XYZ file of C-alpha atoms in Angstrom:
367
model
C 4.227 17.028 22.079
C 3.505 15.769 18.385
C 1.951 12.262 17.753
C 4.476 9.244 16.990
C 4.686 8.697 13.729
C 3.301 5.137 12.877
C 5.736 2.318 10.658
C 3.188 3.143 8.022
C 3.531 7.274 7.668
C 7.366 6.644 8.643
C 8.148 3.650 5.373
C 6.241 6.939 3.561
C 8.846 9.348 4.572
C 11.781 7.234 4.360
C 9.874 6.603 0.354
C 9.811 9.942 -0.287
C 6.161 10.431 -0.235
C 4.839 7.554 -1.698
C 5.723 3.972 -1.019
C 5.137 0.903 -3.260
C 3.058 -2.018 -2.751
C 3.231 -5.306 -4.291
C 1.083 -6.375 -7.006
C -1.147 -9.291 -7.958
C -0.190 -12.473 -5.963
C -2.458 -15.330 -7.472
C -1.611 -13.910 -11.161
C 2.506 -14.282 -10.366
C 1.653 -17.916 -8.935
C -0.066 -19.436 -11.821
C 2.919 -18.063 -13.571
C 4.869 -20.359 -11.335
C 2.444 -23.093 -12.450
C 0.158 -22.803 -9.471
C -3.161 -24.330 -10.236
C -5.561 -21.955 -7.914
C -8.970 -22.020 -9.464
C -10.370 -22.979 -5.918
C -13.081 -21.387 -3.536
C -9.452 -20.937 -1.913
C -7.650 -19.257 -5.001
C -4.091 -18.322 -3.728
C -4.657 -19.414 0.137
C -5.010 -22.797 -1.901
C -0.944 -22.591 -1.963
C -0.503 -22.203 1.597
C -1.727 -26.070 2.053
C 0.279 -27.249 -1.567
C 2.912 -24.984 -2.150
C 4.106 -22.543 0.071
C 7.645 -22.723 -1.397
C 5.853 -20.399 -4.359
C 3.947 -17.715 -1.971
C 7.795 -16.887 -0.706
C 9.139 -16.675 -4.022
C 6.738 -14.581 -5.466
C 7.348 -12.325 -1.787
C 11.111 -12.149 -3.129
C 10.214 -11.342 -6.890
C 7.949 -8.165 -5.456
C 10.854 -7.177 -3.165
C 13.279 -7.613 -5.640
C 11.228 -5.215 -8.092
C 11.115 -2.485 -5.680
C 7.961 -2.984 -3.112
C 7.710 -1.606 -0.052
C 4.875 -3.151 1.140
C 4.463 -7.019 0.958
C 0.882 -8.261 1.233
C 0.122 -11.490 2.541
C -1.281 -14.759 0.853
C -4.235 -14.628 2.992
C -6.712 -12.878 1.269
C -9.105 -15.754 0.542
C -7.778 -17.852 3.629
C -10.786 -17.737 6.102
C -11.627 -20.787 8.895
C -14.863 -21.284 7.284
C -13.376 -21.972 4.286
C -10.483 -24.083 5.707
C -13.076 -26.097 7.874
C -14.752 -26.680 3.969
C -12.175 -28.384 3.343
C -11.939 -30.378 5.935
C -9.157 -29.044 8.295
C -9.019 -28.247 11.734
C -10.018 -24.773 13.087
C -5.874 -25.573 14.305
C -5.027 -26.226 11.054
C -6.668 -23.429 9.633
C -5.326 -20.742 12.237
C -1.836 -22.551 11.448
C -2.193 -21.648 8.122
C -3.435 -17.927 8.473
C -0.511 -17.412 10.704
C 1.959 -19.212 8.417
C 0.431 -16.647 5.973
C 2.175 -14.362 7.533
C 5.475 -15.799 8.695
C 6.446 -16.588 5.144
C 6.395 -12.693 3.732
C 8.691 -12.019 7.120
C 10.644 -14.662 6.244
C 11.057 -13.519 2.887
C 11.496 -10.037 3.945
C 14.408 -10.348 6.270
C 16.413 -12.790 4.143
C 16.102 -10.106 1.319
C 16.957 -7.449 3.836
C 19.500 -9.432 5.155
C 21.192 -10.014 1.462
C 21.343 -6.151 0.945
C 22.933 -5.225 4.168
C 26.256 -6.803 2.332
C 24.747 -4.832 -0.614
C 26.437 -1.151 -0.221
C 24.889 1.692 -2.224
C 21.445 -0.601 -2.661
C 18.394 1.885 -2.738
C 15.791 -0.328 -1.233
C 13.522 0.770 2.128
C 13.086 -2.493 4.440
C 9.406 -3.790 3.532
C 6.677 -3.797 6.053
C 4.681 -6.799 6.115
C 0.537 -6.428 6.120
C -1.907 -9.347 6.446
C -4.207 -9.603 3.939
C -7.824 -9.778 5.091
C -10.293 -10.087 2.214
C -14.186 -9.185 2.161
C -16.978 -11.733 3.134
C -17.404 -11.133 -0.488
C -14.436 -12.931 -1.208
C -14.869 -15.815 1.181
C -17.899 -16.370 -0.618
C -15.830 -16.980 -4.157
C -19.385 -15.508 -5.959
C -17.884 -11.936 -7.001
C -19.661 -10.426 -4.309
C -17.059 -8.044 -3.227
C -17.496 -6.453 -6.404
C -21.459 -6.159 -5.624
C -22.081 -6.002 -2.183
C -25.202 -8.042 -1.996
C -24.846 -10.348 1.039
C -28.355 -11.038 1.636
C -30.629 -9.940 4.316
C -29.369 -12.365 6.535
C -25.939 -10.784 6.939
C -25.891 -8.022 9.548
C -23.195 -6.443 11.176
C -22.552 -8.858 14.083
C -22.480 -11.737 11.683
C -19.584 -9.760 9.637
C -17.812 -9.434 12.611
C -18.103 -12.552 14.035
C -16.848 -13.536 10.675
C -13.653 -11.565 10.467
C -12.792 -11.906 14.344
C -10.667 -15.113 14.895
C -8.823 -14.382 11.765
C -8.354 -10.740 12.279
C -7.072 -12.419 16.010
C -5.005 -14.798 14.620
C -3.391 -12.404 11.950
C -2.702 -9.966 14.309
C -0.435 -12.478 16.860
C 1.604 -14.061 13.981
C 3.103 -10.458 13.625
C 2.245 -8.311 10.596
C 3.623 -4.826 10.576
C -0.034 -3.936 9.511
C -3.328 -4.644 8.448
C -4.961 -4.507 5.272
C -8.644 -4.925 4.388
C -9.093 -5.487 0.917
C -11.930 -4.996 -1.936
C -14.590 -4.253 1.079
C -17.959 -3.622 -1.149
C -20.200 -1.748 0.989
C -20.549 0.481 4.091
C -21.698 -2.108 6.552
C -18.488 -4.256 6.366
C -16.207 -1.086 6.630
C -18.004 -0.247 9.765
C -17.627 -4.001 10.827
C -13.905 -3.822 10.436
C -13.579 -0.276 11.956
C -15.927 -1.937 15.033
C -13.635 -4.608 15.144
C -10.176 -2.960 15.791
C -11.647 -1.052 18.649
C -13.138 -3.895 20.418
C -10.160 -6.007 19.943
C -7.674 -2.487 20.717
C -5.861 -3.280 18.102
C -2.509 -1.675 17.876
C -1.542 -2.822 14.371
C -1.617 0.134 11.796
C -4.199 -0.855 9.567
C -5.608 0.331 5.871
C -8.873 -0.097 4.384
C -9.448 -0.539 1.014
C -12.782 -0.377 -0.974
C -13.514 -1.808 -5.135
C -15.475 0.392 -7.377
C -17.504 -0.970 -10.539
C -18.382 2.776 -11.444
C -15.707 4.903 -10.604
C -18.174 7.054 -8.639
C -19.385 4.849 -5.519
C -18.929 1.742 -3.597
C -20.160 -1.559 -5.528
C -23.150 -1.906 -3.149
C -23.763 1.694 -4.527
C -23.602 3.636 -1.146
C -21.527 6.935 -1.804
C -18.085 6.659 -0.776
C -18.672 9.783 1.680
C -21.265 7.228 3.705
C -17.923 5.043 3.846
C -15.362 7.605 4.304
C -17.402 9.302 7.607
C -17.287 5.729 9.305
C -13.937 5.322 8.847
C -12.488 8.988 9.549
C -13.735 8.639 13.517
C -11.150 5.625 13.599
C -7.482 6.385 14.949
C -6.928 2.742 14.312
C -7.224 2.897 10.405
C -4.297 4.786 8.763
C -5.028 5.022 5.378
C -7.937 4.176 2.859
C -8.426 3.880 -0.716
C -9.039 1.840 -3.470
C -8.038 -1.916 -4.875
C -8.481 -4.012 -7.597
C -10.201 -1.373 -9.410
C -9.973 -0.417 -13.232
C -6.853 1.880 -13.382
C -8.867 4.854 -15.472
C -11.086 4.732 -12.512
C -7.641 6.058 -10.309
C -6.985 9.336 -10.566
C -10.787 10.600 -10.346
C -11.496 8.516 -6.695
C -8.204 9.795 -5.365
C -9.428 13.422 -6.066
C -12.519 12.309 -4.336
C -11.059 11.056 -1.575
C -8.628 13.709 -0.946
C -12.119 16.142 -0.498
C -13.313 13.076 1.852
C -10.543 12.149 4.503
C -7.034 13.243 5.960
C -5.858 10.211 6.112
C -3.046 8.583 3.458
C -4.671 7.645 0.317
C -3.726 4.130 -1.345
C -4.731 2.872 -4.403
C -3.452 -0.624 -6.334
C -5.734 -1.456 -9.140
C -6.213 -4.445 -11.106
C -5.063 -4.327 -14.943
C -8.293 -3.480 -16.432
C -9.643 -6.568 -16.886
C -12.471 -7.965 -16.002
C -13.358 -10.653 -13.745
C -16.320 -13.012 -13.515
C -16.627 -14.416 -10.348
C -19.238 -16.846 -11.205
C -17.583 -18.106 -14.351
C -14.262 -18.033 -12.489
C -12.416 -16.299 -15.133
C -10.873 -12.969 -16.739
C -13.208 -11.719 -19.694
C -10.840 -10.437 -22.708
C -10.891 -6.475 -22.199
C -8.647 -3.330 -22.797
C -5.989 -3.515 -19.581
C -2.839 -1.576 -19.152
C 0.467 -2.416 -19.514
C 3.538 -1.551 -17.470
C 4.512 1.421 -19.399
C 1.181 2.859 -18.777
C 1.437 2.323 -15.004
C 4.715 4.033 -15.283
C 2.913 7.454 -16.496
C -0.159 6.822 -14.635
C 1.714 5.753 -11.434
C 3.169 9.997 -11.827
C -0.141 11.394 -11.693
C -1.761 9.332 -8.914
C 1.318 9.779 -6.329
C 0.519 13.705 -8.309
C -2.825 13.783 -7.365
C -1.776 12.741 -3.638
C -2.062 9.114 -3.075
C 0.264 8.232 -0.821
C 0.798 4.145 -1.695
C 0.234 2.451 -4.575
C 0.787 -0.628 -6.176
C -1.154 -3.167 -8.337
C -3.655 -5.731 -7.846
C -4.677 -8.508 -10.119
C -3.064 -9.671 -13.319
C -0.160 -6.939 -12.494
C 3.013 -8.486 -12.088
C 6.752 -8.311 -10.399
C 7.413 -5.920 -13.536
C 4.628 -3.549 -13.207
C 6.122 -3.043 -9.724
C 9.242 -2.741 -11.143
C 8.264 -0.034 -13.880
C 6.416 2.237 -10.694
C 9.298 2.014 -8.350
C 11.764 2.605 -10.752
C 10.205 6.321 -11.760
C 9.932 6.426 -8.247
C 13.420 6.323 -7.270
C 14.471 8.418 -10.116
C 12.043 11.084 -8.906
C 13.818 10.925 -5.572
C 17.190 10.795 -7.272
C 16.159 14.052 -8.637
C 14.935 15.835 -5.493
C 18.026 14.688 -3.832
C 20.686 16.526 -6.646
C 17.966 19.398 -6.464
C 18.637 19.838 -2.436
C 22.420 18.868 -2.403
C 22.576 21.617 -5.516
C 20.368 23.961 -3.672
C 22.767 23.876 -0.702
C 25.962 24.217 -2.614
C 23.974 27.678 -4.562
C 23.328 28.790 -1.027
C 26.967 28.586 0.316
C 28.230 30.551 -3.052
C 25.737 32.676 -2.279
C 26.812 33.132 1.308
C 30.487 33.279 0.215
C 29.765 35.908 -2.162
C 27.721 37.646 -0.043
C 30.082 37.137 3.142
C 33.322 38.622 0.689
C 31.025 41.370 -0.490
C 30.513 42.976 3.477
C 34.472 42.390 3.948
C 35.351 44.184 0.787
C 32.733 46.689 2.028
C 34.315 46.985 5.370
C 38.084 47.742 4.201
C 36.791 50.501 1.861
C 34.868 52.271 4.773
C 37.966 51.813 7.322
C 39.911 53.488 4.607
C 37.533 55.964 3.703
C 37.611 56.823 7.638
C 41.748 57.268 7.868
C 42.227 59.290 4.608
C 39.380 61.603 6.526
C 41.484 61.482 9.675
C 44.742 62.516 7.704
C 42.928 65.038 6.123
């Protein structure tokens, strides 16, 4: 009997290899005239404007994603307790995270089914769960350095409730996000077992160097933890430089079986201490167009965009994307029709064949 194919590897079929993720969420809000420069950054909008977090869910979805991501990266208890809610406030919030991108997602769906001929894939819905690094709000995700006084329990006993919470408001799957170092990873991988969850889940590490983890650990020390886990589906990379892309998902391919997805950021940079985007060579759309080719090329499996991409970077990937599909489809339906002339012509050929050898056979007889 073969292994059930999970929501995740099946939304890649139905994609035709490669399904699309979102892309940045705080970036499209402060379009919308969010103001999110808050330890909270986008959870901020879950407490003042949640109105915006669905219709940036309906802008990706509309572009073409696949995958919506919640707004809960940077919405932890601690940091909802810092601002002086209720640890029932908080969880309200994480799981309200959630229920808006379903919410969004089946009132899109619903609008296509009265949509004939549409060539959109119904989204999956995965909960956001950022790095200690980015409850911290200090850029430490892109580091690793937690101190000496962070161990492994304390990293779980950090992502636990939420990871609890997340999991019974309903997600179709799990995403850890921008995890910097190889103790977290194992945290999270230590976590789904104890807690036997049954959520497909992805785990996704930042790079600073294009070569390791930002703590510097190789991303074989990583990879190893994460490969003994049945629970985690796919791993890659996020909110990395996109020329860092194409070399990690070679690297990764040597390092796991498991589906490889990558989002990167723009090519910015960020500073997390000075809370802002440092003026740098990014790409634009048409870049992740031709670069988008060579990653799903190279064998990523998912990809998408992280910070400072938009609704239209999305766009520009799914769109070459569906033509690519477009084109394997007239390839197979023309392959078919080249096999039944081919048949015909080969089916006429024996009867034309036959008819000469029966009369071949009587003019012997009447001889």
């Amino acid at each position: 009997m073969g292994k059930d194919k999970s929501s995740l590897e099946d939304l890649i079929e139905k994609a035709g290899g490669c399904a699309v993720v979102d892309g940045g969420f705080a970036t499209q809000l402060e379009r919308h005239g969010a103001v999110i420069n808050d330890p909270l950054w986008s959870a901020l909008c879950l407490i003042k404007d949640p109105h915006l977090i669905k219709q940036v869910h309906l802008e990706y979805l509309e572009a073409g994603a696949d995958i919506l991501v919640t707004s809960s990266y940077q919405a932890t208890l601690p940091g909802f307790l810092s601002r002086g809610l209720s640890i029932e406030e908080g969880e309200s919030l994480l799981d309200k995270s959630v229920k808006l991108a379903v919410e969004a997602r089946d009132s899109f769906w619903d609008s296509l089914e009265r949509t004939p001929g549409h060539c959109y894939n119904r989204a999956l819905v995965a909960a956001s769960i950022g790095s200690y690094g980015a409850y911290l709000a200090d850029g430490s995700e892109y580091s690793g350095c937690y101190g000496l006084d962070v161990n492994m329990d304390k990293l779980k006993d950090f992502h636990r409730r939420r990871l609890q919470v997340l999991v019974e408001a309903g997600p179709d799957l799990l995403a850890f996000e921008t995890i910097p170092n190889k103790i977290e990873a194992q945290a999270c991988v230590e976590l789904l077992e104890e807690e036997n969850i049954k959520v497909p889940s992805w785990i996704c590490f930042s790079s600073v160097d294009g070569e390791n983890a930002p703590s510097g650990e190789s991303f074989k020390e990583c990879l190893d933890i994460i490969n003994k886990s049945n629970k985690v589906h796919a791993v890659g990379i996020n909110c990395a430089p996109p020329h860092f892309i194409e070399t990690l998902i070679h690297k990764f391919k040597e390092l796991t079986k498991k589906a490889i997805i990558v989002y990167p950021n723009s090519g910015e940079v960020w500073d997390g201490r000075a809370k802002r985007w440092l003026p740098s060579k990014c790409f634009g759309d048409d870049k992740f167009e031709v670069f988008a080719t060579r990653w799903r090329n190279s064998g990523a499996r998912l990809i998408g965009g992280c910070c400072r991409t938009t609704p239209s970077t999305i766009l520009a990937i799914s769109k070459i994307f569906t033509q690519r599909m477009e084109r394997e489809r007239r390839s197979r339906i023309s392959s078919v029709f080249n096999l039944r002339d081919y048949a015909s012509h080969y089916n006429l050929r024996n009867e034309l064949q036959r008819k000469i050898h029966i009369v071949s056979r009587a003019n012997f007889v009447l001889k």
